[in-house]
C-alpha cells in the first residue's frame, strides 16, 4: 500500500496557509508525522481521511485520487481524531458495535466476536457495558483506537493520540500501535510528542509551518543531529546563562549543580561533552536551526 | 446500504430512547393520556356523551393531542441530532466511514421516525386496550390503522425534514426549535383553518372523524393534503442532504439531492394546487349555478305531477331511470322547459312521450325542447336516464362559502367532514337538496324571498340494492325480490329521500301510527337504558305525541315516523325560507350516528343529574320510571323545543343536529301560496314553529350578549324584511328574522280579535288543506268573512314597513291588595309606545320559588303568560294585573320592537299591603304627554351626546395576522365581569337606564387613556343638580361575580367655575340616580367625564341627568 501526497496546499480563508506545497510518499508501516502545534499536521490528517478538501494538489492512495474515490478510500480507512472524548448516551460496546456495522461487518455473531476481540485487545473488555462518556481519558483513547481498527482498515490515521495521557497509558498505546504496524497497512501517526515516533515509526516526516522539513527514517533524522548533542554540568549560577544561550533538552539536578543536555551547532563550554543524540535531540536541533 | 441505514437508524433510535426529554415525553404521554382516556372515554366518565359516542374518537382525539405535543418534542430531538454531530468530536469517526450523505440523513430520519412512530403505535395499543376494557363505545379497528398513517406519519416526516433543513441553514438549535414551535403555534391558533386546512401540517384540523357507516368521507382529498406535507418533508430532507457539511461520497448528494428536493417541492406544490382547485372549483361551481338560477328565475316552466323513478345503487354510483308527468299550468304555450339535476349525475338519454329528444345542460340545469310547444293545460311524459355520483359542492347554494367552510367540531377536538349526500359501497343517503332526482324548475329556495317554488306531487320509487342492505324512503316498502323494493307514498309530497344501509329495524305501532327505528346492528348503546319500559312504551309515545299535537293544535299527518341513524358527517344548514332542514324529511328524521351531539342521548349525564336531584329531595324512583323520564327527555330535547346553540359556540364550529319534527306538521304538508306576499308561507310556518316550541316568554341569562331575537330586532329597525332577507347578513339572522317576524305578524293579527279566534281559523285552514297548496286569497277571504278582519294592510306594513314599535315601561309596582275576602297581588305599571307603528307586548310573571326547573318528568314552562297588550302608535296605558300568588319577577316581552333588552325584567321586593287600594285588572288609557319629565335633561350612553372613544388599535401581531380593525357593527356584548374588555363595549340589561334601550358602556379598569364623555345641552344658564345613574350591582352580577370589586368611579364635572372631580364608590352606591353635586353652568354644553380608572375591576358608563334648580 502506498500514499502519494503531491504538492498539497490548504489555505484557510484568504490568508492562513495551513499546508504549503506538501509532497510525501508514504509506504506500508507506521509513519510518524512530527511537528509543533499549528504545523498543519491535523489539516493534513483531515484531508487524508476525507473530512476536508485541499486547496490544491492531490493525494493518491494506491494510485487512486482521494477526491474521486472517497467511497473506496473511506471503506479502507480508520481514523482517530485529535480530541476523541465526547460521546452521546451510548455504552462502550454499543459504540464499537456501531462502528463495526458501519465498517461493513454485517453478521451479528461475527460482529460480536470482532467487538469483543477488539475490546480485549485494547483492554476495555471489562468496561464494555460502561457508558462511553464515563470512561477515563486513556480508556476513551483506547476506545478510539479500537473503533479506528475495528474493520481492519488498510489505512489508519491517528492524530495526536497520546496527548494528555499518563506515561503508562502512553506506553500501552504505543504498544498497540506497534502491534498494528506489522501488517500490510499504513498507520499515520501525527504527534508533537517525539517519543511516540521514536518508539514506533519506521518512517517519518517533520512538518513545520505547513512545509515538510524532513522526510525519511527516524535514524536518518537523528543522524542529522550527530555531534550537536551535548551534556554538561553547570552550577546554579551558570544555569540561566546556559538556558539563554542553548536549546536545553533536559536539566537534571546533580551533586554540584545541574546535569544539562543541550543541542547546538557548537558548544562553547569547556566542561561539555558530546553525547549520542536521540530523536528528541534531533527534533529540537532541527527546530532550533529552523528558527535561526 | 440497507445494512448501513439500519445501523445508523438503530444508533439514533438508541440515543433518542436514552434522551431524557424523550423519556419524559413518552412517560408523561403514557400517564396523562391513559388518565385522560379513562376520564373521557370510560363509561363512568363525567364528560358529555358526545365526546365518546363515536368509536373512532378515541384514537382520533388521542392522536391529535399526541401529534401536537410530539411535534414540539420532535423539534428538539431532530435538531439535537445535528447539534450533537457538531459538538461531538467522535462524530468525525462516523463521517469518515464509507457511507453517502443521503444514506446518513435518511437513516437518521428513519431512526427518529421509527422511535416516535413506534411510541405512537404503543400508545394506540394502550388506548385500544383501554377502549376495549373501559368504553362501551363499539370497537372499530380501522381508525386505529388509518390515523397513524394519515395524520401522524406525514407530520413526522415534515417536521423532521424541516428541522434538518433549518439546522443546516441556520446552524442554531435554539432558533430552529423556536421557528418550528412558532409554526406549530401558528398552525394551532391561526393557520389551521385557512385555505381549506392547506397550512395544517399537523393534520389536527382536517375533518378526519371516522364513521362506522362510511369511514372517513372524501379521504382521497385529505390524503392530497397529507401527501403534500409528506412530499415537502422529503424535499426538505433531500435539500438537507445537499447542505450537509460533510464531503459527499458520490454524485447523489451533490447533483441528485437538489434535483430530488426540487422535484419533490414541485410535486408538493402541484398536489397543493390540485387540493385547492377541488375546493375553488366547488366555489366556482356554486357561483355558476347561482348565476344560472338568477337567469331562469322568471322563466315560465312546466309543473311536475308525478315522478316514477327506478334507481340502482351499485358501488359508489347510482343509475336511474326517471319518468316524469309534467303539466303546463301557465297560461301560455311553452316551447322549452327545464329541470334541475345534480351536476355530478350524467344524463344519457331524454325522451318525451317515448320519443328521444335532445337536451342542453348548464351545470345542474337541463333545458329540454319538446318537438312541439306544450299548450296550456297539456301534459307530457318525460323520461330521463342518468347515472353518476352526487357532487356535494352543488348543494346549499343559499349558504355562504364562509359558512360552508367553517369547521364542524365535536367538543373542540374532533373535526367532522360536512357531507350532504352519501353514495358509498355499503351506504347511501340522498335528500332533495342533493337534486338526486330530476326537480322540475330551479332548486328549492332559488327565488327566495320573491318566490320559493314549492309543489306537491306523486312519487313512485323502485330501488335496487345489494344483498343485506335495507332501503328506506317515503311510503310502505314493498319487497319485489332480488334486492328490489318499491315505495309508493299514499299522499302527495313536496319531496322524497332515500337511505340505504345495513340497518336493523325496530318497529312499534301506536294508535295506527307506526314508529320505526333504524340503526346499525352494532349501534345499540341505548338498549341498556331501556330494559324495563317495554310494555309502557306505547303509552309514553302516545302521551308525547298528544302533548305536541296539543301545543300546536295540529295533528301528525303521516302514517309512519321513521327515525334513521345516519353518519355523523351528515350535516344540514338551516334554510331561510323554511324551518325544515334536510335532517327531517317527510315521515323521517335522521339521527346522527350513535346519537352524537344530541343532548337527549346523553343518558349517563341525565342519570347523574336525576340521581342527584332525587338524593337531594330524598326521593326515589323505580328503574322503569327512570327509563320513562329518559325516553321523554330524549324525545323532547331531540324532536321538540330544540335550543339553538349560543351564537359564539356555532361560530366556533359547534353544532346540534336539528331533528325538530315540526316540519311534519306544516312545512312538508302545507304551502300557503301568496304571489303578493311571498313571505307569508314562511311567516305562518315561523309563527306555528315558535308556538310549538313555546318561544321563550323569559329572557335567557341576563349577562348574555344579544339574543337571536334582539339581533333580528336590531336588523329590522331600519330596513324591510325583504331587504334584510336579500342582504348578505348571516343566514341564522335571516332565518330568525323570518320566524320572528312571522310570529309578530300573526300575534299582531291575533291581538286584533278575541284570543284564539285568529289562530283557530288558521289551524282549521292548515288542517283542511294537508298535502296541497292553499292560495292566500282563501285565507284573506275567510278572515274577512268569519272575523271581519282585513289583514291586507297589516301584511303590507309587515312586509314592506321599515319601523318597529318602541316601548317604555315605567313605575312598576307590586303590592298586596284586598280583593273580597282574599289577599291578592296587584301589579301596575305604565306602558307606552313611542313609535309611529303599533305593537304588542306579552306580560309574564315568574312565581316566587320557581327559579329553577321544578323536577324531572315535569316539562312545563317556568313562566306563565299573563296577558298580551296591544298599543297603537304613540299610545300610553296604565296596566293592572291581579295575581293569586306572589310574583317574584315580571317579564315584559316586546316581541319585535326596538327595545333592548327585548324582554324587560324586574324583580319584586317583599310587597307591602295596601288595605285601601282597589284591585285593578285591565288597561286604562292615559295621556302620552303626561309621561315626559319636563326640567330633566338626560344624556344616556345611547344618545348622541355620549362618547366613549375606542381607538382602532390592534397589537402588532394581531395587525399582521388579522389586519387593521375595520369599522365594526354596533352590537351588545356579553357582560364579562371577570374579564372586562380593554375597549369600551356595550352591554344591555333592564336595570340600566334607558328609554327603550337599556344599555351601558363598560371597560376594564386601567384599560388605557379612554374616557367616557357626556356632553349635555343646556338651554339656559343656571345652577343644576348633576346626577349619575348607577346600576344595581346585584342585578348585573351573580354571587361569584359580585366578589369582583368595581372600585371608585372618578367623574369630572366641567362647570363655569372650573372642573370638579367626584369619586363615587360603585360597589356601595345606591342603585339609580346619584347626586354628584350642584354647579353653575352657562347656557350651551356642559361636560361630564368618566376616566377609565377605578382601582377595581371595571368601569360602567350609563347616563347623566341635569335638573335645574
XYZ file of N, CA and C in Angstrom, chain B residues 237-380:
432
model
N -35.656 16.960 3.353
C -34.598 16.005 3.697
C -33.547 15.948 2.592
N -34.008 15.935 1.336
C -33.046 15.902 0.227
C -32.224 17.186 0.197
N -32.882 18.308 0.478
C -32.126 19.561 0.489
C -31.120 19.562 1.651
N -31.525 18.930 2.750
C -30.585 18.810 3.873
C -29.377 17.974 3.475
N -29.621 16.950 2.647
C -28.513 16.108 2.173
C -27.529 16.994 1.413
N -28.094 17.871 0.570
C -27.217 18.732 -0.234
C -26.425 19.685 0.659
N -27.084 20.178 1.693
C -26.434 21.197 2.519
C -25.590 20.597 3.649
N -25.671 19.293 3.805
C -24.987 18.638 4.917
C -23.477 18.859 4.809
N -22.868 19.298 5.903
C -21.458 19.684 5.833
C -20.530 18.500 6.057
N -20.532 17.666 5.112
C -19.577 16.555 5.091
C -19.276 16.330 3.622
N -18.009 16.064 3.303
C -17.662 15.912 1.898
C -18.476 14.771 1.319
N -19.151 15.022 0.223
C -20.018 13.968 -0.330
C -19.192 12.797 -0.839
N -19.839 11.676 -0.896
C -19.136 10.471 -1.295
C -19.391 10.154 -2.761
N -20.548 10.615 -3.236
C -20.870 10.339 -4.640
C -21.681 11.507 -5.174
N -22.046 11.408 -6.406
C -22.808 12.480 -7.046
C -24.213 12.599 -6.508
N -24.688 11.595 -5.744
C -26.075 11.633 -5.260
C -26.305 12.892 -4.437
N -25.393 13.147 -3.494
C -25.626 14.289 -2.616
C -25.443 15.615 -3.338
N -24.515 15.681 -4.299
C -24.261 16.981 -4.912
C -25.217 17.267 -6.054
N -25.419 16.281 -6.880
C -26.233 16.564 -8.070
C -27.673 16.093 -7.920
N -27.860 14.881 -7.425
C -29.220 14.338 -7.390
C -30.049 14.900 -6.232
N -29.398 15.123 -5.084
C -30.176 15.574 -3.915
C -30.935 16.872 -4.206
N -30.268 17.927 -4.738
C -31.057 19.131 -5.029
C -32.124 18.878 -6.076
N -31.807 17.971 -7.003
C -32.803 17.665 -8.038
C -34.019 16.992 -7.404
N -33.762 15.978 -6.578
C -34.871 15.305 -5.898
C -35.654 16.306 -5.050
N -34.899 17.146 -4.333
C -35.544 18.149 -3.470
C -36.464 19.036 -4.285
N -35.936 19.516 -5.419
C -36.736 20.426 -6.244
C -37.955 19.696 -6.796
N -37.738 18.468 -7.266
C -38.856 17.713 -7.838
C -39.934 17.484 -6.776
N -39.505 17.138 -5.572
C -40.488 16.882 -4.501
C -41.204 18.158 -4.090
N -40.458 19.268 -4.086
C -41.119 20.544 -3.763
C -42.181 20.856 -4.814
N -41.788 20.662 -6.071
C -42.754 20.914 -7.142
C -43.943 19.969 -7.025
N -43.645 18.703 -6.708
C -44.737 17.721 -6.572
C -45.669 18.145 -5.443
N -45.084 18.579 -4.329
C -45.912 19.038 -3.206
C -46.769 20.218 -3.618
N -46.146 21.156 -4.334
C -46.891 22.325 -4.800
C -48.000 21.925 -5.750
N -47.685 20.964 -6.604
C -48.676 20.507 -7.578
C -49.862 19.851 -6.864
N -49.530 19.017 -5.898
C -50.589 18.354 -5.119
C -51.431 19.413 -4.405
N -50.736 20.441 -3.858
C -51.468 21.504 -3.159
C -52.416 22.198 -4.117
N -51.951 22.407 -5.346
C -52.821 23.122 -6.286
C -54.030 22.264 -6.658
N -53.819 20.944 -6.782
C -54.969 20.065 -7.071
C -55.957 20.123 -5.902
N -55.365 20.074 -4.711
C -56.194 20.100 -3.491
C -57.025 21.375 -3.439
N -56.357 22.517 -3.628
C -57.074 23.788 -3.557
C -58.087 23.918 -4.695
N -57.668 23.444 -5.868
C -58.567 23.511 -7.023
C -59.896 22.837 -6.734
N -59.800 21.718 -6.039
C -61.020 20.975 -5.711
C -62.014 21.880 -4.997
N -61.501 22.633 -4.028
C -62.401 23.480 -3.244
C -62.820 24.717 -4.042
N -61.847 25.308 -4.732
C -62.209 26.501 -5.504
C -63.125 26.148 -6.676
N -62.955 24.951 -7.215
C -63.895 24.528 -8.257
C -65.302 24.471 -7.692
N -65.402 24.018 -6.442
C -66.706 23.975 -5.789
C -67.298 25.366 -5.688
N -66.449 26.325 -5.284
C -66.928 27.707 -5.157
C -67.372 28.226 -6.526
N -66.550 27.942 -7.523
C -66.895 28.406 -8.877
C -68.176 27.727 -9.369
N -68.283 26.441 -9.052
C -69.485 25.711 -9.477
C -70.727 26.345 -8.858
N -70.643 26.640 -7.569
C -71.822 27.209 -6.902
C -72.144 28.596 -7.447
N -71.083 29.359 -7.733
C -71.314 30.684 -8.335
C -72.024 30.537 -9.669
N -71.526 29.583 -10.474
C -72.117 29.381 -11.795
C -73.576 28.954 -11.645
N -73.820 28.026 -10.706
C -75.201 27.545 -10.525
C -76.110 28.671 -10.074
N -75.604 29.510 -9.151
C -76.425 30.622 -8.661
C -76.727 31.586 -9.804
N -75.728 31.799 -10.666
C -75.924 32.682 -11.816
C -76.999 32.133 -12.745
N -76.935 30.839 -12.981
C -77.936 30.203 -13.854
C -79.314 30.353 -13.237
N -79.407 30.108 -11.944
C -80.705 30.239 -11.264
C -81.269 31.642 -11.435
N -80.392 32.634 -11.287
C -80.852 34.019 -11.447
C -81.413 34.243 -12.848
N -80.736 33.666 -13.823
C -81.165 33.869 -15.213
C -82.532 33.244 -15.482
N -82.792 32.125 -14.839
C -84.015 31.385 -15.148
C -85.167 31.678 -14.194
N -84.900 32.618 -13.267
C -85.866 32.838 -12.188
C -87.266 33.170 -12.698
N -87.327 33.966 -13.706
C -88.625 34.432 -14.194
C -89.136 33.607 -15.371
N -88.364 32.598 -15.776
C -88.772 31.828 -16.948
C -89.913 30.881 -16.580
N -91.019 30.953 -17.327
C -92.123 30.034 -17.017
C -91.725 28.586 -17.294
N -92.334 27.679 -16.572
C -91.910 26.284 -16.669
C -93.108 25.362 -16.465
N -92.893 24.096 -16.768
C -93.934 23.102 -16.504
C -93.947 22.757 -15.015
N -94.985 22.049 -14.606
C -95.099 21.618 -13.223
C -95.118 20.091 -13.194
N -94.451 19.539 -12.175
C -94.431 18.079 -12.082
C -95.676 17.598 -11.349
N -96.268 16.562 -11.901
C -97.408 15.964 -11.194
C -97.033 14.614 -10.613
N -96.129 13.925 -11.302
C -95.814 12.572 -10.872
C -94.365 12.268 -11.241
N -93.710 11.543 -10.379
C -92.354 11.085 -10.700
C -92.270 9.600 -10.435
N -91.901 8.868 -11.469
C -91.679 7.431 -11.309
C -90.187 7.214 -11.501
N -89.561 6.627 -10.502
C -88.096 6.571 -10.526
C -87.633 5.153 -10.226
N -86.734 4.667 -11.056
C -86.108 3.372 -10.777
C -84.631 3.640 -10.561
N -84.146 3.243 -9.394
C -82.773 3.598 -9.060
C -81.985 2.368 -8.651
N -80.780 2.276 -9.189
C -79.918 1.149 -8.831
C -78.689 1.697 -8.110
N -78.450 1.154 -6.932
C -77.266 1.566 -6.170
C -76.213 0.488 -6.327
N -75.138 0.824 -7.022
C -74.071 -0.178 -7.137
C -72.738 0.505 -6.877
N -72.062 0.017 -5.879
C -70.763 0.595 -5.503
C -70.932 2.045 -5.108
N -70.123 2.891 -5.718
C -70.168 4.293 -5.334
C -70.868 5.125 -6.403
N -71.824 4.496 -7.086
C -72.593 5.188 -8.133
C -74.066 4.842 -8.024
N -74.842 5.708 -8.600
C -76.243 5.337 -8.793
C -76.549 5.413 -10.285
N -77.567 4.639 -10.643
C -78.014 4.665 -12.032
C -79.525 4.742 -11.972
N -80.111 5.662 -12.716
C -81.550 5.878 -12.525
C -82.269 6.098 -13.846
N -83.517 5.606 -13.874
C -84.441 5.928 -14.969
C -85.604 6.660 -14.326
N -85.839 7.867 -14.821
C -86.922 8.655 -14.236
C -87.987 8.909 -15.295
N -89.234 8.803 -14.872
C -90.333 9.163 -15.772
C -91.169 10.214 -15.067
N -91.274 11.390 -15.675
C -91.992 12.493 -15.033
C -93.244 12.831 -15.845
N -94.309 13.023 -15.128
C -95.509 13.527 -15.785
C -95.557 15.022 -15.523
N -95.506 15.779 -16.602
C -95.400 17.225 -16.464
C -96.635 17.901 -17.059
N -96.946 19.039 -16.501
C -98.198 19.702 -16.841
C -97.910 21.183 -17.050
N -98.520 21.743 -18.055
C -98.360 23.177 -18.273
C -99.477 23.922 -17.553
N -99.149 24.482 -16.405
C -100.177 25.211 -15.644
C -100.128 26.700 -15.954
N -99.231 27.109 -16.850
C -99.165 28.536 -17.175
C -100.256 28.841 -18.208
N -100.353 30.093 -18.546
C -101.408 30.456 -19.489
C -100.872 30.566 -20.910
N -99.614 30.223 -21.130
C -99.047 30.353 -22.471
C -98.407 29.047 -22.891
N -98.327 28.790 -24.201
C -97.627 27.585 -24.655
C -96.137 27.690 -24.321
N -95.530 26.562 -23.982
C -94.100 26.573 -23.631
C -93.349 25.742 -24.663
N -92.370 26.382 -25.331
C -91.612 25.612 -26.322
C -90.345 25.013 -25.728
N -90.093 25.305 -24.471
C -88.994 24.631 -23.761
C -89.293 24.609 -22.261
N -88.725 23.693 -21.580
C -88.860 23.667 -20.127
C -87.543 23.172 -19.533
N -87.420 23.297 -18.234
C -86.124 22.947 -17.642
C -86.285 22.208 -16.321
N -85.319 21.366 -16.073
C -85.293 20.613 -14.819
C -83.892 20.743 -14.213
N -83.809 20.501 -12.915
C -82.513 20.573 -12.237
C -82.092 19.177 -11.790
N -80.813 18.890 -11.964
C -80.259 17.603 -11.552
C -78.832 17.858 -11.094
N -78.404 17.142 -10.073
C -77.047 17.366 -9.562
C -76.008 17.275 -10.683
N -75.067 18.235 -10.728
C -74.086 18.224 -11.824
C -73.199 16.979 -11.844
N -73.183 16.243 -10.757
C -72.383 15.010 -10.739
C -73.076 13.848 -11.427
N -74.325 14.050 -11.806
C -75.070 12.976 -12.469
C -75.143 13.267 -13.967
N -74.744 12.291 -14.772
C -74.731 12.499 -16.228
C -75.997 11.919 -16.847
N -76.625 12.740 -17.647
C -77.840 12.291 -18.324
C -77.427 11.595 -19.609
N -77.939 10.384 -19.786
C -77.557 9.646 -21.003
C -78.654 9.726 -22.065
N -79.874 9.851 -21.643
C -80.938 9.900 -22.652
C -82.145 10.670 -22.122
N -82.772 11.453 -23.007
C -84.040 12.110 -22.647
C -85.070 11.755 -23.720
N -86.253 11.395 -23.253
C -87.339 11.071 -24.197
C -88.619 11.762 -23.763
N -89.366 12.206 -24.741
C -90.672 12.785 -24.424
C -91.727 11.920 -25.092
N -92.632 11.446 -24.294
C -93.680 10.545 -24.779
C -93.086 9.427 -25.631
N -91.958 8.894 -25.207
C -91.326 7.762 -25.877
C -90.386 8.152 -27.001
N -90.323 9.408 -27.340
C -89.507 9.842 -28.476
C -88.250 10.542 -27.960
N -87.098 10.113 -28.457
C -85.842 10.701 -27.977
C -85.758 12.172 -28.376
N -85.420 13.001 -27.415
C -85.246 14.433 -27.703
C -83.869 14.860 -27.185
N -83.401 15.958 -27.762
C -82.097 16.440 -27.296
C -82.297 17.383 -26.119
N -81.235 17.563 -25.380
C -81.314 18.493 -24.268
C -80.004 19.267 -24.177
N -80.052 20.408 -23.559
C -78.799 21.121 -23.307
C -78.618 21.224 -21.805
N -77.375 21.316 -21.391
C -77.141 21.298 -19.948
C -76.135 22.371 -19.550
N -76.473 23.113 -18.531
C -75.525 24.037 -17.897
C -75.490 23.649 -16.432
N -74.393 23.104 -16.000
C -74.237 22.617 -14.623
C -75.432 21.756 -14.231
N -76.289 22.271 -13.355
C -77.408 21.454 -12.888
C -78.629 21.572 -13.789
N -78.650 22.604 -14.618
C -79.888 22.909 -15.330
C -79.935 22.214 -16.691
N -80.989 21.440 -16.881
C -81.169 20.723 -18.148
C -82.355 21.349 -18.860
N -82.091 21.881 -20.034
C -83.174 22.513 -20.797
C -83.582 21.573 -21.916
N -84.881 21.345 -22.012
C -85.388 20.388 -22.999
C -86.376 21.102 -23.908
N -86.198 20.898 -25.205
C -87.141 21.470 -26.182
C -88.006 20.328 -26.709
N -89.274 20.297 -26.347
C -90.139 19.235 -26.882
C -90.337 19.440 -28.397
N -90.697 18.367 -29.114
C -90.874 18.503 -30.561
C -91.873 19.616 -30.901
N -92.928 19.726 -30.097
C -93.811 20.863 -30.305
C -94.142 21.522 -28.960
N -94.518 22.779 -29.029
C -94.778 23.542 -27.809
C -95.846 22.849 -26.963
N -95.673 22.951 -25.637
C -96.659 22.354 -24.725
C -97.736 23.401 -24.469
N -98.931 23.081 -24.833
C -100.018 24.075 -24.716
C -100.502 24.154 -23.268
N -101.083 25.281 -22.893
C -101.604 25.392 -21.515
C -102.572 24.249 -21.238
N -102.418 23.624 -20.086
C -103.300 22.525 -19.705
C -102.833 21.182 -20.220
N -101.834 21.164 -21.132
C -101.349 19.894 -21.682
C -100.423 19.178 -20.706
N -100.322 17.879 -20.877
C -99.459 17.053 -20.035
C -98.505 16.285 -20.947
N -97.298 16.082 -20.510
C -96.390 15.221 -21.277
C -95.621 14.314 -20.326
